[in-house]
Amino acid sequence: MNVLGSYFEYIVEMLSDPLLLFNMAWATLLGILIGVLPGLTATLGVAILTTLTFGFPAKTAIAMLIGVYIGAIYGGSRTAIVLNIPGTPANAATTVDGFPLARSGYAGFALNVATIMSGIGSIIGALFIVTLAPLLGKLALQFGSWEFAVLAIFGTIIAGSLTAPKDPLKGWIAGFLGLMISQIGMDEITSYPRYTFGNIQLYGGIALLPVLVGVYGIPEILMSLKRTTKAEVALDFSKKKSDLSYGGTILKNWLNIIRSGIVGVFIGVIPGVGEDVASWVSYDLAKRSSKEPEKFGNGSIEGLSSAETANNACVAGAIIPVLTLAVPGSAPAAVLLAALWIHGVRAGPLLPIEHPEMIGNVAAMFTIATILMVIFGLVITRLFLKILLVPTEILMPIIFVLCVVGTYVLNGRMFDVWIMLLFGLLGYFMRLNDFPAAPFVLGFILGPMADTNLRRALMLAKGSLLPFVTRPVSLVLLIAIVLVIASKYIPKRRGAKNENE
Amino acid sequence: MKDKITAVIFISLALFFLINAMLMPFTTEYGKYGAPGIVPIVLSVIVILLNLIMMLRKKQEKAPVQITNGDRKKLFSFENKRLLISVIFCLTYVLLLGHLNFIALTSVFVSVLSLIFYRKKPILVILTSVLVTYGIYYIFQKLFLLPLP
């Protein structure tokens, strides 16, 4: 069955299954709510729903998780526009133009433009799942242990560079710390228990979900409870944008929208680099190519459109390597990968062989979730904003309880809750010292892949490292690693020299 | 200075991983390249090297913020106080989980922590805490049949 065939077939199947549609609808709605609440990120939302959908059929659970993921990335735009605080990190670029628009009385227009652009971004993303994922899948089939080992290192390094552009060294340290800590537990080749110190609970390694909830959830809770300043809410719907219709906005921005969608997808494909980077990069590109760059930062519709199109397109981009390489493109996609494992779907190069319909089905889930998101966004979006009137001091303890409960129910043991807290404190410490969380989490996920494949590669080549440079894909990835490091370091050193002169 | 302290902490952690990896067996049934310590050794050495670079680099440190304003100093200690209270309450809650009734413990935790920082409408806060806790209990335990601590 080809991908397009399975895509359309599953759309029809979903539309004729009211229970599945109902489950997707409430998951998408929950996602929007999670996105609206500052402090609750898409990662946390997908993680909590993973535990809730534990007993659901695999496809229903995956569809719901995609719904909550898309919903959360979109929902964050609501808060970004009316509160000037991104609901999720993905909406940071949205605040730049969304909030000035809202403050000048165009809150309704800005919210609806963001909804439409998020919808278009998601549809562009779904198109890329159908077209790009099978191609990447075919390429992944050529991968051997050498390529997977280098890919793990490449992913960690590039995630480190892009998520810590001001100080990539900190990004790399975070990434390699993640890789190192992931070595805890029984090793996959010899079953030797590493760093377990006789503790049976550590034999299976540290579960991904407690780490993700800890690193992303706890620092946010602590930061919010610690903060004493209150944000300004711009819920002013008094003016309508009479000089521009929604159709006119799309027509005027068509090139910007397509470019932002493509940029979003491709940044999503890069391991560990998520929606936040995608929206900033496309915002920057939109500003550079705009005829009215002076409007950026003062309520530019172009800027708002590019940020919102890119972050939702990036969701699809982040899912593509999950399906084809078992490498997550972003943090929420990492949870999605864990959820696929939990439901017995082995993502990676063999997915198109073991589950040939899966790529088309995921694209179909994506499309339906997008339609639901747009409907909810246009119809009941203002209702969600009421939640912003609930004080953070009440919300955060509730979110903490959800983090604890969500982690506990995964395996029904308090050990995971303690692990979550431990990684939460580590995450808080890292955030205080400007270490990005994304490369740490990506390193943690890719650690076992790096470990088994590096040793397998060494065993196959009897200790020779030569195949790493004689195999084309491995060589390309190695060159890319060198270029990424060089691009971050050399200009700085030159710059420093010039400054000294 | 902050980076140097962080580097020392991470280097200590990596040294712990490195020493333990050295103690792992180097001969296995898969030959010496299947040894479980190889990758942890490589990774911990990289972590140590990267942190050494961070520790030794000459980075233009931001000029230390001159706290001349008494209010700012007060705010800083006030924020840390809030942080400390939050951490203590969260840890106590997790410690008591499983030993006390979930609904009672969670309701008390949410309402007390909320009321410490938000000293308005206490009855509404308590009522919200109890209702939300019951909601969580109902969704996880009754609706999705997932056991709670």
XYZ file of C-alpha atoms in Angstrom:
650
model
C 0.000 0.000 0.000
C 1.428 3.403 -0.895
C 1.605 6.242 1.595
C -0.995 8.413 -0.142
C -3.419 5.494 -0.308
C -3.098 4.778 3.401
C -3.406 8.524 4.099
C -6.786 8.935 2.399
C -8.030 5.548 3.554
C -7.322 6.403 7.185
C -8.928 9.842 6.889
C -12.151 8.122 5.770
C -11.759 5.542 8.553
C -11.322 8.249 11.167
C -14.261 10.278 9.938
C -16.483 7.206 10.180
C -15.364 6.399 13.741
C -17.188 8.772 16.128
C -15.427 7.438 19.225
C -11.995 8.077 17.720
C -13.086 11.548 16.620
C -14.428 12.265 20.102
C -11.175 11.127 21.712
C -9.145 13.219 19.281
C -11.379 16.215 19.857
C -10.952 16.259 23.624
C -7.228 15.532 23.304
C -6.812 18.495 20.922
C -8.888 20.676 23.248
C -6.763 19.556 26.189
C -3.677 20.394 24.122
C -4.959 23.927 23.467
C -5.659 24.364 27.184
C -2.168 23.094 28.053
C -0.674 25.491 25.525
C -2.671 28.406 26.909
C -1.358 27.813 30.422
C 2.135 29.231 30.826
C 4.183 26.606 32.629
C 2.492 23.661 31.000
C 4.425 22.820 27.842
C 3.595 20.559 24.918
C 6.153 18.055 26.250
C 4.388 17.850 29.592
C 0.993 17.605 27.897
C 2.040 14.736 25.641
C 3.735 13.028 28.627
C 0.649 13.237 30.858
C -1.647 12.045 28.077
C 0.738 9.148 27.338
C 0.065 7.812 30.822
C -3.677 8.393 30.506
C -3.924 6.585 27.162
C -1.894 3.647 28.403
C -4.754 1.168 27.947
C -6.045 2.574 24.647
C -5.534 0.867 21.267
C -2.213 1.980 19.760
C -3.626 4.051 16.889
C -6.188 5.824 19.061
C -3.491 6.717 21.584
C -1.112 7.989 18.878
C -3.882 10.055 17.258
C -4.711 11.619 20.627
C -1.059 12.366 21.361
C -0.681 14.069 17.980
C -3.833 16.051 18.780
C -2.506 17.221 22.125
C 0.895 18.071 20.588
C -0.576 20.182 17.764
C -3.098 21.750 20.124
C -0.477 22.738 22.682
C 1.887 24.355 20.166
C -1.043 26.318 18.786
C -2.587 27.081 22.196
C 0.586 28.806 23.326
C -0.085 31.554 20.769
C -3.195 32.636 22.734
C -1.118 33.512 25.786
C 1.664 35.005 23.661
C -0.781 37.419 22.030
C -2.836 38.552 25.026
C -0.313 38.176 27.838
C 3.063 38.729 26.112
C 4.181 35.457 27.732
C 4.627 32.492 25.387
C 2.297 29.682 26.495
C 4.974 27.263 25.300
C 8.571 28.115 24.267
C 7.415 27.605 20.651
C 5.420 30.824 20.801
C 8.185 33.148 21.963
C 8.476 34.748 18.502
C 4.686 35.208 18.426
C 4.829 37.638 21.349
C 6.972 40.101 19.379
C 4.182 41.127 17.017
C 1.141 39.421 18.540
C 1.146 41.401 21.779
C 1.542 44.863 20.161
C -1.409 43.985 17.890
C -3.509 42.933 20.897
C -2.557 46.004 22.890
C -3.682 48.266 20.088
C -7.148 46.709 20.184
C -6.733 44.043 17.506
C -6.580 41.069 19.883
C -9.395 39.248 18.063
C -7.801 39.713 14.657
C -4.362 38.626 15.892
C -5.788 35.524 17.588
C -7.671 34.474 14.465
C -4.704 35.123 12.144
C -2.564 32.945 14.440
C -5.225 30.202 14.279
C -5.398 30.272 10.489
C -1.605 30.347 10.096
C -1.147 27.498 12.566
C -3.675 25.502 10.545
C -1.880 26.216 7.263
C 1.473 25.360 8.879
C 0.136 22.030 10.094
C -1.295 21.165 6.675
C 2.055 21.995 5.017
C 3.607 19.713 7.640
C 1.173 16.881 6.887
C 2.078 17.145 3.176
C 5.729 16.741 4.100
C 4.989 13.686 6.262
C 3.428 12.046 3.211
C 6.234 13.013 0.841
C 9.436 13.370 2.870
C 9.034 10.567 5.423
C 9.028 7.717 2.853
C 12.169 9.178 1.246
C 13.957 9.476 4.576
C 12.739 5.974 5.418
C 14.371 4.601 2.262
C 17.615 6.396 3.093
C 17.488 5.094 6.672
C 17.380 1.521 5.378
C 20.935 2.034 4.079
C 22.120 2.964 7.589
C 24.404 0.574 9.417
C 25.821 0.726 12.939
C 28.419 3.307 11.818
C 25.787 5.743 10.567
C 23.553 5.363 13.612
C 26.478 5.899 15.985
C 27.546 9.082 14.166
C 23.921 10.219 13.799
C 23.494 10.102 17.594
C 26.547 12.313 18.101
C 25.580 14.594 15.192
C 22.063 15.049 16.612
C 23.371 15.945 20.047
C 25.918 18.429 18.699
C 23.582 20.200 16.296
C 20.859 20.406 18.966
C 23.441 21.891 21.318
C 24.512 24.477 18.744
C 21.040 25.578 17.747
C 19.460 25.683 21.187
C 22.344 27.603 22.732
C 23.375 29.931 19.884
C 25.070 32.417 22.231
C 27.186 29.799 23.963
C 27.137 26.489 22.047
C 29.680 24.975 24.433
C 26.949 24.845 27.072
C 24.624 23.159 24.584
C 27.246 20.500 23.853
C 27.962 19.961 27.549
C 24.235 19.479 28.160
C 24.036 17.034 25.240
C 26.999 14.916 26.310
C 25.773 14.911 29.916
C 22.518 13.438 28.617
C 24.433 10.826 26.602
C 26.533 9.954 29.659
C 23.633 9.658 32.106
C 21.718 7.473 29.632
C 24.382 4.777 30.140
C 22.839 3.896 33.519
C 21.156 0.466 33.417
C 21.717 -2.902 31.831
C 23.787 -2.647 28.657
C 22.057 -4.014 25.570
C 24.926 -6.163 24.256
C 26.379 -7.959 27.286
C 23.554 -7.286 29.807
C 26.129 -5.907 32.237
C 24.446 -3.682 34.860
C 26.124 -0.277 34.593
C 25.987 2.205 37.481
C 23.162 0.288 39.162
C 24.994 -0.426 42.450
C 22.734 -3.401 43.146
C 19.527 -1.377 42.832
C 17.088 -3.537 40.873
C 14.972 -0.499 39.896
C 17.944 0.870 37.942
C 18.546 -2.342 35.976
C 16.096 -1.308 33.267
C 17.744 2.106 33.056
C 16.122 5.439 33.817
C 12.739 5.751 32.127
C 12.399 8.595 29.629
C 9.121 10.045 30.856
C 10.225 10.910 34.418
C 13.311 12.588 32.940
C 11.241 14.625 30.479
C 8.620 15.639 33.042
C 11.368 16.525 35.509
C 13.590 18.517 33.170
C 10.738 20.436 31.526
C 8.078 20.589 34.244
C 9.791 21.164 37.592
C 11.998 24.151 36.599
C 8.939 25.901 35.160
C 6.918 25.297 38.340
C 9.723 26.509 40.598
C 10.416 29.576 38.439
C 6.721 30.520 38.373
C 6.250 30.099 42.132
C 9.419 32.070 42.794
C 8.452 34.971 40.526
C 6.721 37.914 42.134
C 5.977 40.091 39.106
C 2.600 39.946 37.408
C 2.021 40.176 33.648
C -0.224 42.612 31.821
C -3.241 41.001 30.132
C -4.255 42.594 26.801
C -7.771 41.264 26.319
C -8.900 44.166 24.150
C -11.204 43.107 21.339
C -12.527 46.608 20.693
C -11.192 47.140 17.165
C -11.577 45.128 14.037
C -8.991 45.146 11.295
C -11.229 46.716 8.667
C -8.533 47.365 6.077
C -7.565 43.685 5.841
C -9.650 40.553 5.574
C -8.382 37.110 6.604
C -8.375 36.049 2.945
C -6.455 39.184 2.038
C -3.899 38.465 4.763
C -3.307 34.977 3.380
C -3.048 36.212 -0.213
C -0.691 39.021 0.707
C 1.462 36.647 2.729
C 1.399 33.539 0.562
C 5.135 33.453 -0.082
C 5.941 34.166 3.556
C 3.540 31.398 4.644
C 4.983 28.771 2.299
C 8.567 29.713 3.186
C 7.824 29.626 6.898
C 6.096 26.250 6.545
C 9.045 24.721 4.689
C 11.574 26.238 7.128
C 9.489 24.907 10.027
C 9.384 21.374 8.628
C 13.114 21.206 7.916
C 14.102 22.620 11.296
C 11.766 20.071 12.839
C 13.581 17.262 11.035
C 16.877 18.274 12.699
C 17.222 16.083 15.818
C 16.222 17.769 19.051
C 15.721 21.201 17.523
C 12.111 22.069 18.052
C 9.361 24.571 17.441
C 10.962 27.471 19.316
C 13.997 27.541 17.010
C 11.766 27.055 13.938
C 9.612 30.071 14.732
C 12.583 32.334 15.466
C 14.446 31.320 12.297
C 11.424 31.832 10.058
C 10.566 35.102 11.833
C 14.074 36.317 11.112
C 13.830 35.224 7.466
C 10.457 36.943 7.109
C 11.881 40.162 8.527
C 14.864 40.092 6.195
C 12.771 39.514 3.086
C 9.939 41.856 4.057
C 9.132 45.098 2.254
C 8.133 46.570 5.601
C 10.800 45.361 8.055
C 10.220 48.410 10.280
C 6.796 47.020 11.231
C 8.376 43.921 12.788
C 8.192 44.214 16.537
C 5.373 46.771 16.355
C 2.507 44.494 15.367
C 3.506 43.126 11.953
C 1.013 40.614 10.611
C 3.792 39.172 8.454
C 5.889 38.488 11.560
C 2.989 36.923 13.432
C 2.122 34.766 10.401
C 5.663 33.491 9.901
C 6.155 32.526 13.565
C 2.827 30.733 13.849
C 3.076 28.927 10.490
C 6.589 27.703 11.260
C 5.997 26.352 14.758
C 3.066 24.197 13.719
C 4.807 23.019 10.527
C 7.741 22.081 12.751
C 5.556 19.612 14.672
C 5.250 17.518 11.508
C 8.947 17.939 10.785
C 9.800 16.683 14.271
C 7.642 13.586 13.805
C 9.275 12.604 10.474
C 12.616 11.416 12.013
C 10.684 9.756 14.863
C 8.941 7.527 12.338
C 11.878 6.852 10.056
C 14.975 6.942 12.281
C 13.602 6.642 15.833
C 15.319 9.972 16.461
C 13.056 12.703 17.874
C 13.017 16.058 16.144
C 11.874 17.866 19.300
C 11.161 17.257 22.995
C 7.422 16.505 22.609
C 8.312 14.245 19.678
C 10.622 12.388 22.082
C 7.644 11.597 24.298
C 5.746 10.523 21.214
C 8.610 8.149 20.409
C 8.428 6.727 23.937
C 4.647 6.364 23.526
C 5.131 4.444 20.261
C 7.453 2.050 22.095
C 4.932 1.660 24.936
C 2.245 0.735 22.394
C 4.491 -1.786 20.659
C 5.156 0.268 17.525
C 8.867 0.033 16.768
C 9.690 3.321 15.078
C 12.764 3.447 12.845
C 13.943 2.237 9.453
C 11.908 -0.973 9.738
C 8.615 0.840 10.391
C 7.607 1.039 6.691
C 8.190 -2.728 6.467
C 6.523 -3.785 9.735
C 3.698 -1.211 9.593
C 3.530 0.001 5.964
C 0.372 2.006 6.644
C 1.778 3.929 9.622
C 3.304 6.969 7.851
C 0.103 7.634 5.887
C -1.975 7.095 9.015
C 0.086 9.551 11.060
C -0.314 12.169 8.305
C -4.071 11.524 8.365
C -4.160 11.916 12.166
C -2.243 15.139 11.709
C -4.769 16.474 9.191
C -7.813 15.650 11.329
C -6.158 17.106 14.453
C -5.423 20.294 12.491
C -9.043 20.634 11.364
C -10.214 20.148 14.962
C -7.646 22.663 16.192
C -8.787 25.321 13.706
C -12.475 24.761 14.539
C -11.853 24.978 18.286
C -9.521 27.908 17.790
C -11.996 29.969 15.805
C -15.092 29.033 17.793
C -14.156 28.850 21.459
C -10.745 30.435 21.675
C -11.875 33.383 23.840
C -13.315 31.034 26.426
C -9.866 29.562 26.975
C -8.456 32.958 27.773
C -10.561 33.081 30.945
C -8.189 30.474 32.382
C -5.459 33.127 32.330
C -7.336 34.922 35.071
C -6.588 32.004 37.436
C -3.566 33.023 39.538
C -0.272 31.168 38.926
C 0.017 30.519 42.665
C -3.019 28.214 42.450
C -2.181 26.670 39.086
C 1.397 25.648 39.831
C 0.726 23.348 42.819
C -1.929 21.621 40.689
C 0.555 21.220 37.823
C 3.062 19.770 40.293
C 0.485 17.194 41.418
C -0.153 16.315 37.758
C 3.599 15.845 37.188
C 3.844 13.537 40.210
C 0.730 11.544 39.357
C 1.610 11.333 35.660
C 5.045 9.946 36.492
C 3.766 7.541 39.137
C 1.086 5.856 37.044
C 3.582 4.950 34.326
C 5.007 2.014 36.301
C 3.124 2.366 39.579
C 6.296 3.053 41.610
C 7.504 5.992 43.676
C 11.041 5.429 42.363
C 10.082 7.177 39.104
C 8.693 10.142 41.053
C 12.012 10.570 42.871
C 13.864 10.301 39.556
C 11.542 12.981 38.163
C 12.321 15.264 41.109
C 16.054 14.631 40.828
C 16.064 15.507 37.134
C 13.789 18.442 37.908
C 16.382 19.883 40.247
C 19.100 19.187 37.675
C 16.944 20.946 35.059
C 16.451 23.916 37.366
C 20.183 24.130 38.031
C 20.869 23.910 34.282
C 18.339 26.622 33.505
C 19.790 28.949 36.124
C 23.192 28.517 34.506
C 21.945 28.908 30.894
C 22.308 25.266 29.831
C 19.558 24.313 27.345
C 17.349 21.339 28.231
C 16.694 20.085 24.685
C 20.196 18.698 23.898
C 20.313 17.074 27.340
C 17.058 15.230 26.689
C 18.073 14.348 23.132
C 21.417 13.009 24.370
C 19.565 10.964 26.973
C 17.363 9.434 24.261
C 20.155 8.852 21.764
C 22.570 7.430 24.353
C 21.577 3.779 23.990
C 21.645 4.157 20.186
C 25.169 5.608 20.319
C 26.338 2.936 22.751
C 25.141 -0.223 21.003
C 25.921 0.987 17.501
C 29.397 2.253 18.305
C 30.374 -1.027 19.945
C 28.688 -3.099 17.231
C 30.560 -1.069 14.600
C 33.836 -1.696 16.415
C 33.099 -5.422 16.726
C 32.157 -5.747 13.040
C 35.298 -3.943 11.873
C 37.502 -5.670 14.502
C 38.321 -2.375 16.157
C 38.967 -0.415 12.971
C 37.600 3.126 12.836
C 38.159 3.333 9.065
C 34.552 2.487 8.037
C 33.434 5.682 9.747
C 35.194 7.663 7.023
C 34.847 5.248 4.119
C 31.053 4.889 4.315
C 29.499 7.908 2.518
C 26.610 8.745 4.894
C 28.818 8.371 7.956
C 31.479 10.570 6.312
C 28.907 13.253 5.426
C 27.645 13.279 9.023
C 31.199 13.485 10.367
C 31.974 16.417 8.061
C 28.728 18.048 9.212
C 29.806 17.657 12.858
C 33.159 19.314 12.113
C 31.449 22.126 10.190
C 28.913 22.738 12.975
C 31.677 22.988 15.580
C 33.897 25.094 13.322
C 31.080 27.488 12.386
C 30.416 28.172 16.044
C 33.994 28.547 17.121
C 36.154 30.027 14.366
C 34.284 33.313 13.760
C 34.222 33.952 17.488
C 37.955 33.490 17.822
C 38.563 35.731 14.818
C 36.193 38.275 16.264
C 37.976 38.120 19.586
C 41.328 38.611 17.814
C 40.044 41.636 15.962
C 38.730 43.075 19.172
C 42.134 42.635 20.801
C 43.847 44.350 17.883
C 32.704 32.377 38.291
C 29.282 30.724 37.972
C 30.519 28.747 34.938
C 33.631 27.610 36.796
C 31.607 26.249 39.715
C 29.238 24.479 37.307
C 32.228 23.007 35.459
C 33.662 21.617 38.720
C 30.299 19.984 39.546
C 29.953 18.421 36.090
C 33.594 17.284 36.033
C 33.083 15.565 39.410
C 30.003 13.801 38.033
C 31.880 12.741 34.886
C 34.832 11.521 36.970
C 32.431 9.354 38.951
C 31.118 7.871 35.684
C 34.675 7.450 34.339
C 36.063 5.664 37.418
C 33.113 3.287 37.545
C 33.400 2.599 33.800
C 37.088 1.708 34.294
C 36.033 -0.893 36.853
C 33.705 -2.633 34.368
C 34.966 -5.872 32.720
C 37.116 -5.334 29.624
C 36.814 -8.862 28.253
C 33.418 -10.155 27.223
C 32.064 -13.058 25.177
C 31.834 -10.562 22.297
C 35.524 -9.711 22.521
C 37.172 -6.594 23.862
C 35.117 -4.244 21.666
C 31.902 -5.410 23.284
C 33.108 -4.224 26.702
C 30.335 -2.326 28.511
C 32.652 0.419 29.727
C 33.919 1.643 26.323
C 31.192 4.173 25.529
C 30.793 5.501 29.108
C 34.578 6.084 29.164
C 34.474 7.987 25.862
C 31.466 10.044 26.909
C 32.721 10.915 30.380
C 36.104 11.956 28.944
C 34.305 14.239 26.438
C 32.211 15.743 29.272
C 35.388 16.366 31.287
C 37.154 17.963 28.297
C 34.226 20.225 27.417
C 33.921 21.365 31.027
C 37.663 21.990 31.207
C 37.321 24.260 28.164
C 34.452 26.077 29.897
C 36.447 26.387 33.095
C 39.626 27.647 31.474
C 38.221 29.914 28.764
C 38.529 33.630 29.120
C 34.950 34.692 28.769
C 34.041 38.299 29.166
C 32.103 38.044 32.378
C 29.172 40.349 32.715
C 29.897 43.163 35.132
C 28.522 42.126 38.496
C 25.231 43.813 39.231
C 25.804 46.486 41.813
C 23.103 46.003 44.370
C 22.940 49.447 45.751
C 19.202 49.472 45.842
C 17.919 47.931 49.052
C 14.617 46.977 47.420
C 16.327 44.808 44.801
C 18.269 42.996 47.484
C 15.058 42.453 49.374
C 13.324 41.121 46.243
C 16.155 38.668 45.593
C 15.980 37.230 49.111
C 12.167 37.268 48.942
C 12.218 35.230 45.698
C 14.680 32.737 47.210
C 12.433 32.417 50.242
C 9.501 31.592 47.971
C 11.654 29.047 46.148
C 12.755 27.395 49.385
C 9.196 27.166 50.699
C 8.035 25.648 47.388
C 10.826 23.038 47.370
C 10.193 22.056 51.021
C 6.441 21.711 50.455
C 6.863 19.706 47.232
C 9.387 17.320 48.836
C 7.195 16.840 51.919
C 4.209 16.100 49.688
C 6.122 13.427 47.753
C 7.508 11.944 51.004
C 4.023 11.598 52.453
C 2.474 10.199 49.270
C 1.465 6.597 49.716
C 1.382 6.966 53.512
C -1.712 9.172 53.691
C -4.981 9.242 51.779
C -4.341 10.724 48.306
C -7.357 13.029 48.172
C -6.817 14.419 51.689
C -3.060 14.888 51.285
C -3.276 16.454 47.815
C -6.127 18.795 48.791
C -4.143 20.023 51.794
C -0.934 20.367 49.752
C -2.557 22.354 46.930
C -4.571 24.623 49.212
C -1.742 25.319 51.698
C 0.883 26.017 49.014
C -1.590 28.221 47.106
C -2.602 30.145 50.222
C 0.994 30.786 51.260
C 1.586 32.741 48.050
C -1.949 33.877 47.219
C -3.505 35.288 50.335
C -6.914 36.095 48.945
C -10.288 34.326 48.909
C -9.201 31.373 51.136
C -12.534 29.550 50.941
C -12.510 29.653 47.136
C -8.904 28.428 47.046
C -9.665 25.520 49.406
C -12.797 24.621 47.468
C -10.886 24.726 44.141
C -8.104 22.545 45.606
C -10.534 19.885 46.834
C -12.502 19.849 43.579
C -9.400 19.699 41.376
C -7.908 16.910 43.525
C -11.092 14.924 43.290
C -11.128 15.575 39.543
C -7.574 14.207 39.180
C -8.464 11.199 41.346
C -11.616 10.519 39.327
C -9.930 10.862 35.913
C -6.913 8.692 36.749
C -8.373 6.106 39.122
C -11.993 5.745 38.009
C -12.068 6.817 34.363
C -8.735 5.483 33.131
C -8.297 2.789 35.838
C -4.757 3.907 36.660
C -3.679 3.297 40.276
C -2.673 6.355 42.308
C -0.181 6.338 45.180
